[in-house]
Tab-separated table of C-alpha atoms and ligand atoms in Angstrom:
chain	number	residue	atom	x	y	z
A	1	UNK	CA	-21.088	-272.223	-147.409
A	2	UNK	CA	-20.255	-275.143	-145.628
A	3	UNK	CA	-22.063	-275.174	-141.362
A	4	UNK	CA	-18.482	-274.357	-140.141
A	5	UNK	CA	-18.029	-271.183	-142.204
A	6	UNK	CA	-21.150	-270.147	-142.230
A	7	UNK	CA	-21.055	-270.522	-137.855
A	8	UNK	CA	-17.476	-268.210	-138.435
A	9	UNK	CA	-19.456	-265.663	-140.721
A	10	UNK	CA	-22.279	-265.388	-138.201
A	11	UNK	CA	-19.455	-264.663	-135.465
A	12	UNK	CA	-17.974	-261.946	-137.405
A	13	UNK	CA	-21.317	-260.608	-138.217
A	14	UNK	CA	-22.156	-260.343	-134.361
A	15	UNK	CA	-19.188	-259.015	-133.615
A	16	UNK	CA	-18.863	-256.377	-135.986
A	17	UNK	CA	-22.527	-255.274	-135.034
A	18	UNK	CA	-21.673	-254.721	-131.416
A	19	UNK	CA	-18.336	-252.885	-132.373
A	20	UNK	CA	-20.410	-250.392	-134.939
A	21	UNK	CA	-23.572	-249.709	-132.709
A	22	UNK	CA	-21.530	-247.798	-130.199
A	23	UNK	CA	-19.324	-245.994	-132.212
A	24	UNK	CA	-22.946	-245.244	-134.274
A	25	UNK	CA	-24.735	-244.170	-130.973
A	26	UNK	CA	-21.530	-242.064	-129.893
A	27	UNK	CA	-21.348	-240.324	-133.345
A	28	UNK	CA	-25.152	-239.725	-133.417
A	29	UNK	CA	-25.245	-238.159	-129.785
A	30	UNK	CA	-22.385	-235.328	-130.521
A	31	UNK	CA	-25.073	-233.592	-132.548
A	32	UNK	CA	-27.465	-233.638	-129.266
A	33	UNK	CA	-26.673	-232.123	-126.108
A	34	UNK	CA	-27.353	-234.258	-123.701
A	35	UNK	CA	-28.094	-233.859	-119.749
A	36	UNK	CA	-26.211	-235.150	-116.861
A	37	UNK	CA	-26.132	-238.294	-116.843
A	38	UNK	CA	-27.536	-238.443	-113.283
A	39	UNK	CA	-31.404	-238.292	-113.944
A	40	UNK	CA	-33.885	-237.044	-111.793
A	41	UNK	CA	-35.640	-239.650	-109.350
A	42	UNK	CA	-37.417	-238.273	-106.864
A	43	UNK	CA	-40.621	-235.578	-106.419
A	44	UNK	CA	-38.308	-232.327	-108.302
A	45	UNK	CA	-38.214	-232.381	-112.138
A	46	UNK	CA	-35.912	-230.537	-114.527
A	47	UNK	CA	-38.385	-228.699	-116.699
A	48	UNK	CA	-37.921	-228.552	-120.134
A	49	UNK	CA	-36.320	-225.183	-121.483
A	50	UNK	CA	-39.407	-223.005	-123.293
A	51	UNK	CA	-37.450	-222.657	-126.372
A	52	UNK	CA	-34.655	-224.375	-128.546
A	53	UNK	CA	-30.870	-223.673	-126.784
A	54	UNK	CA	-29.922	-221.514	-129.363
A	55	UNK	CA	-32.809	-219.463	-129.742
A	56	UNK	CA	-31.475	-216.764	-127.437
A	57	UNK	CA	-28.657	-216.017	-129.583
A	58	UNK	CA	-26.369	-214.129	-130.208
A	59	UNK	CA	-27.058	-212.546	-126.538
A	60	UNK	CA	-27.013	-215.840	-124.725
A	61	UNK	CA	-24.995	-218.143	-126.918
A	62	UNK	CA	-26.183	-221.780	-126.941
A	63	UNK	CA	-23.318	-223.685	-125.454
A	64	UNK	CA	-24.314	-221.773	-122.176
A	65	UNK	CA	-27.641	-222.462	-122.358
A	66	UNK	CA	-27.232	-225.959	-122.592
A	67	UNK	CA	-24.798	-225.890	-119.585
A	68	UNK	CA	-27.079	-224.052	-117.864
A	69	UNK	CA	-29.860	-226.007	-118.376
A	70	UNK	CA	-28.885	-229.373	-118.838
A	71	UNK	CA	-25.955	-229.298	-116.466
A	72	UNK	CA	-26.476	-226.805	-113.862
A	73	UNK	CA	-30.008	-227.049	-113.232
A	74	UNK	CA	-30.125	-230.634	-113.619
A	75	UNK	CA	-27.675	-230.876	-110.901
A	76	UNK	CA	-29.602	-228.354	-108.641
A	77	UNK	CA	-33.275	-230.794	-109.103
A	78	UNK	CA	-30.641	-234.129	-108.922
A	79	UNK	CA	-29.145	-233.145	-105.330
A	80	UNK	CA	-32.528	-231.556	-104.237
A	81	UNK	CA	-34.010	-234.725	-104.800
A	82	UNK	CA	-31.840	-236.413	-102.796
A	83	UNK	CA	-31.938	-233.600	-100.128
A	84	UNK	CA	-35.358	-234.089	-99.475
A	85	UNK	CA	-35.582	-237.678	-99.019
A	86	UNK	CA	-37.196	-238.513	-95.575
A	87	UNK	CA	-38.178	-234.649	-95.237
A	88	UNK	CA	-40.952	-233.253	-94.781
A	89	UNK	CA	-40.263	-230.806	-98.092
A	90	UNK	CA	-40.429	-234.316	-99.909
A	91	UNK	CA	-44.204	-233.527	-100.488
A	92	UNK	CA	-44.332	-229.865	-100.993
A	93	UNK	CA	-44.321	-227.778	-103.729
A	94	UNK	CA	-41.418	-226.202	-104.753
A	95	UNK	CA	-42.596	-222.558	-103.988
A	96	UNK	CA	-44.126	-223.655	-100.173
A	97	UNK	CA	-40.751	-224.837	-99.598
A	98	UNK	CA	-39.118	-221.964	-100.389
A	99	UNK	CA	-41.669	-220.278	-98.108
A	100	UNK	CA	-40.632	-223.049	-95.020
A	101	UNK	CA	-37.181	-223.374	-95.239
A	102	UNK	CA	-35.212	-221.735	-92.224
A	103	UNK	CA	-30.916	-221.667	-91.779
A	104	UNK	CA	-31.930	-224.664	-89.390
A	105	UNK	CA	-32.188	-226.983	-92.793
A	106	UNK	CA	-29.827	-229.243	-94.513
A	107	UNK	CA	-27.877	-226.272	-96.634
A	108	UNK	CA	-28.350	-228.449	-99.493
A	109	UNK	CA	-32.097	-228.282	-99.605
A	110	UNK	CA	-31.365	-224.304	-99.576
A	111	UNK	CA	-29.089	-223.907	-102.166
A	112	UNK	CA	-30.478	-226.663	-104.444
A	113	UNK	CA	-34.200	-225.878	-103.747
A	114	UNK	CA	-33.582	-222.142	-104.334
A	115	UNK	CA	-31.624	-223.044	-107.685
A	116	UNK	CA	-34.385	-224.997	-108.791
A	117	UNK	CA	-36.834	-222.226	-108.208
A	118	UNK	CA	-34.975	-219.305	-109.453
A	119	UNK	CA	-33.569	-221.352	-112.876
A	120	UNK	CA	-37.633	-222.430	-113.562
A	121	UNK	CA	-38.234	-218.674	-113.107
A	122	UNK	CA	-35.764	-217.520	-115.148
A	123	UNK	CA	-36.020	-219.828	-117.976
A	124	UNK	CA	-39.536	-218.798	-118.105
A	125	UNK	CA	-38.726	-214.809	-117.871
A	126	UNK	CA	-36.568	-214.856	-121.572
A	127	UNK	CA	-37.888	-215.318	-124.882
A	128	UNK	CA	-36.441	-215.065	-128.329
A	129	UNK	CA	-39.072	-212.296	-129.216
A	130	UNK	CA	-38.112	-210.260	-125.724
A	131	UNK	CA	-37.018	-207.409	-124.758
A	132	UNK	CA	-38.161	-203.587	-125.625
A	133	UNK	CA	-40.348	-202.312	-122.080
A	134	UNK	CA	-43.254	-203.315	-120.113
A	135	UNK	CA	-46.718	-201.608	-120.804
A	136	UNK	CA	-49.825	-202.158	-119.039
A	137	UNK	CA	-50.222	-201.400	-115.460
A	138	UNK	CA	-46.739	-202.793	-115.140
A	139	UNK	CA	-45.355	-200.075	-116.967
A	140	UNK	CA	-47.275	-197.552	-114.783
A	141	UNK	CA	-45.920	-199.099	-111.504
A	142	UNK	CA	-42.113	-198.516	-112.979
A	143	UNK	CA	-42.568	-195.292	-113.804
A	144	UNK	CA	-44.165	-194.553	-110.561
A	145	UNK	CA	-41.483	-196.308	-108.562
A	146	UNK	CA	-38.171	-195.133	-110.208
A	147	UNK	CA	-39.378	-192.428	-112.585
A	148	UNK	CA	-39.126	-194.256	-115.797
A	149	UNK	CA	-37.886	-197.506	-117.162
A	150	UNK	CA	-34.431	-196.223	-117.921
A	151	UNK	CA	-33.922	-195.591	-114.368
A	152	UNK	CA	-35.313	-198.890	-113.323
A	153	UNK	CA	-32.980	-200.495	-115.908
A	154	UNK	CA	-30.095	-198.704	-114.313
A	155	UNK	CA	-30.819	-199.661	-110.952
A	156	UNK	CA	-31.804	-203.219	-111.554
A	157	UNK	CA	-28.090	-203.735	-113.331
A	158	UNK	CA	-26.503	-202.109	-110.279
A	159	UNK	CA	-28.103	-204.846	-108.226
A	160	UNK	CA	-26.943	-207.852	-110.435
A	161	UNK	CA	-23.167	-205.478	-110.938
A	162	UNK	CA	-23.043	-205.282	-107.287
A	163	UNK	CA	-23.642	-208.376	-106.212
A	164	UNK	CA	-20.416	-209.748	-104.661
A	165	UNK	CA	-19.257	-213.671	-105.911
A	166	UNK	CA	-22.479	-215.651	-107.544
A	167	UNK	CA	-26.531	-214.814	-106.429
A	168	UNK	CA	-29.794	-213.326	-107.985
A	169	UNK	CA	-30.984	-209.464	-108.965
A	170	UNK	CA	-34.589	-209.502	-107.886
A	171	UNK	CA	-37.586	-207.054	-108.772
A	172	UNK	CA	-39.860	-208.120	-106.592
A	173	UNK	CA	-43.489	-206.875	-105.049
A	174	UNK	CA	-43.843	-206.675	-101.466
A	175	UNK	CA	-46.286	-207.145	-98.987
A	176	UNK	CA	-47.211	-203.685	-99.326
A	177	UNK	CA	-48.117	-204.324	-103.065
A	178	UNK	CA	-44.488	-201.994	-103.638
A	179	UNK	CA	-41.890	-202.823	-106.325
A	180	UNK	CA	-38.754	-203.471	-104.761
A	181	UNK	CA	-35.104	-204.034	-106.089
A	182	UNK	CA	-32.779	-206.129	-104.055
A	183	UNK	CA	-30.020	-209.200	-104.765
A	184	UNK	CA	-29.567	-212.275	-102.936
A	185	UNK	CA	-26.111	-214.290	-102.843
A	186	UNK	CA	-26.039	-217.911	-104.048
A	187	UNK	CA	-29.224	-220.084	-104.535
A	188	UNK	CA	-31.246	-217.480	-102.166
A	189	UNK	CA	-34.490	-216.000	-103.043
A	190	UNK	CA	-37.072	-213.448	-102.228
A	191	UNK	CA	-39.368	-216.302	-101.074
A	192	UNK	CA	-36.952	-217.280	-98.422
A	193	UNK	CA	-38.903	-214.870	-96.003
A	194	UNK	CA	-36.921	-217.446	-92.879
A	195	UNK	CA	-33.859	-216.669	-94.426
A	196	UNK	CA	-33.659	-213.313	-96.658
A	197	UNK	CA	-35.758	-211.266	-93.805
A	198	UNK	CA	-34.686	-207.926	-96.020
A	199	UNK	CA	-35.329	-209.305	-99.124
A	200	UNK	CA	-38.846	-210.395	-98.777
A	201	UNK	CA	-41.448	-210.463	-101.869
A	202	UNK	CA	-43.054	-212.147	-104.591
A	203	UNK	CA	-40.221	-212.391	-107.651
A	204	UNK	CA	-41.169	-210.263	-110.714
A	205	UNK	CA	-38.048	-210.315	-112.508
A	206	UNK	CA	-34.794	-212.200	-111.994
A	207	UNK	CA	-31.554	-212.181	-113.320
A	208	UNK	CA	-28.721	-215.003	-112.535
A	209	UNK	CA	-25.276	-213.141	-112.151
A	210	UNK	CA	-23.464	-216.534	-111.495
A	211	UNK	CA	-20.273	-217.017	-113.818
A	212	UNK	CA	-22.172	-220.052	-114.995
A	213	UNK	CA	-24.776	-217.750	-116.832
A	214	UNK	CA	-22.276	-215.416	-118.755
A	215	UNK	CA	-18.460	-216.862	-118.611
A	216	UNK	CA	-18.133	-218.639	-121.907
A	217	UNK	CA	-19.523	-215.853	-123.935
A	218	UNK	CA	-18.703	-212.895	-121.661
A	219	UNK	CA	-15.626	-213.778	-119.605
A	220	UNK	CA	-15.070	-211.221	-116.465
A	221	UNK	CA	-17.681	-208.824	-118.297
A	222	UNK	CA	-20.527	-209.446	-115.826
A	223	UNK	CA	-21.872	-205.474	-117.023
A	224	UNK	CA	-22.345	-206.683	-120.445
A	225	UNK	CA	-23.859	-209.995	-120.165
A	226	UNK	CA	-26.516	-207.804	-117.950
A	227	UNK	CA	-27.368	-205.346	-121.240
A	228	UNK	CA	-27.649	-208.141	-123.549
A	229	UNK	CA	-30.419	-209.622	-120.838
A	230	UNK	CA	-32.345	-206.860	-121.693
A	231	UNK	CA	-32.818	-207.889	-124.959
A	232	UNK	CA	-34.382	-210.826	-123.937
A	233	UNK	CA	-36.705	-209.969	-121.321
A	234	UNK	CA	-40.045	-211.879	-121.598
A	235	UNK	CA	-42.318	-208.700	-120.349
A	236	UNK	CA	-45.568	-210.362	-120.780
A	237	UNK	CA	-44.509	-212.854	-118.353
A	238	UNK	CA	-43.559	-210.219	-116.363
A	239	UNK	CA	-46.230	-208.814	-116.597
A	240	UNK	CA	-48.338	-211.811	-115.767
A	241	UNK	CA	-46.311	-212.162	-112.860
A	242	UNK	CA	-46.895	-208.455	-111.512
A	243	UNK	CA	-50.380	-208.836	-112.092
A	244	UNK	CA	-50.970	-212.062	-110.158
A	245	UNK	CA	-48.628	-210.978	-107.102
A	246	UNK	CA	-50.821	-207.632	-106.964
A	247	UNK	CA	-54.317	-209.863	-106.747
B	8	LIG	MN1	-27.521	-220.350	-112.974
């Protein structure tokens, strides 16, 4: 190979490396999901889910769950993180914010702090192994509040059924150490206590009833997304929760 053809192979070389590695890369990355492309700069991360996108199947299918996650939530800590910039939230924990926030804020730290905090609860409330009913003291509590778990079932769907457009079914505990049902529309959330002034309390248990959470698999069917959340409940979690709202 004389320098001039050896130059031309090198060329060709070069240039058919940069034309495969994309198409490579591309090829690779259809078998992972992967998030928005905006990433998270600022004080609010997107935490990672507690189990593998599909692992909630076949009740929450996993081209949902990696919308939900990866898109949706990722969005809500992206434009939080933005929202707080220069604020005085910018330091606080995602929880005392919730606490703070009045109808005086930037909307956007509402809605997008409130969807960061009830999608890091919720992730956290399913699990591939839930489902069944609570024992424990937890189970007593039910029982004592709405005379037995099929009741509280019942009335916790009628909160997420009836909630008009897209919010949140809550069991929560109140200040009076009480289990209480209630919903909240949008991004809002029992924490809220500024905002929500009726629908004060420490979450227990939370359901999304957002299209987002249910349309691909479910459509308009908003009643049977619900019973399939049943089978998923994480109600040790739950229970953890009660336990360490009650002191
Ligand atoms: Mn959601």
């Amino acid at each position: 190979m004389n320098k001039r053809n050896f130059l031309k192979s090198g060329i060709l070389l070069l240039a058919a490396s940069l034309f495969r590695t994309p198409q490579a890369q591309a090829s690779e990355d259809l078998d992972q999901w992967e998030p928005d492309d905006q990433q998270a700069t600022g004080p609010f991360t997107l935490p990672p889910l507690p189990y593998a996108t599909d692992a909630l199947e076949p009740h929450f299918d996993k081209m949902t769950m990696e919308i939900h996650h990866g898109r949706h939530h990722n969005a809500y800590v992206t434009n939080l993180n933005k929202a707080v910039t220069g604020t005085a939230f910018a330091s606080m924990s995602i929880e005392a914010m919730m606490a703070a926030i009045t109808t005086k804020d930037n909307v956007a730290l509402r809605n997008n702090g409130g969807g960061h905090y009830n999608h890091s609860l919720f992730w956290n409330l399913l699990s591939p192994k839930g489902g069944g009913q609570p024992s424990g003291d937890l189970a007593k509590a039910i029982d004592a509040k709405f005379g037995s778990f099929d009741k509280f079932k019942e009335a916790f769907s009628a909160e997420g059924v009836g909630r008009f457009g897209s919010g949140w079914a809550w069991l929560m505990l109140s200040s009076k150490g009480e289990l209480v049902l209630g919903s909240t529309a949008n991004q809002d959330n029992p924490l809220m206590a500024k905002i929500n002034k009726k629908q004060v309390g420490t979450p227990i248990l939370a359901l999304d009833v957002w299209e987002h959470a249910y349309y691909l698999k479910y459509q308009n069917k908003r009643a049977d997304y619900i019973k399939a959340f049943w089978n998923l409940v994480n109600w040790e979690e739950v229970s953890k929760r009660y336990a360490a709202a009650k002191g």
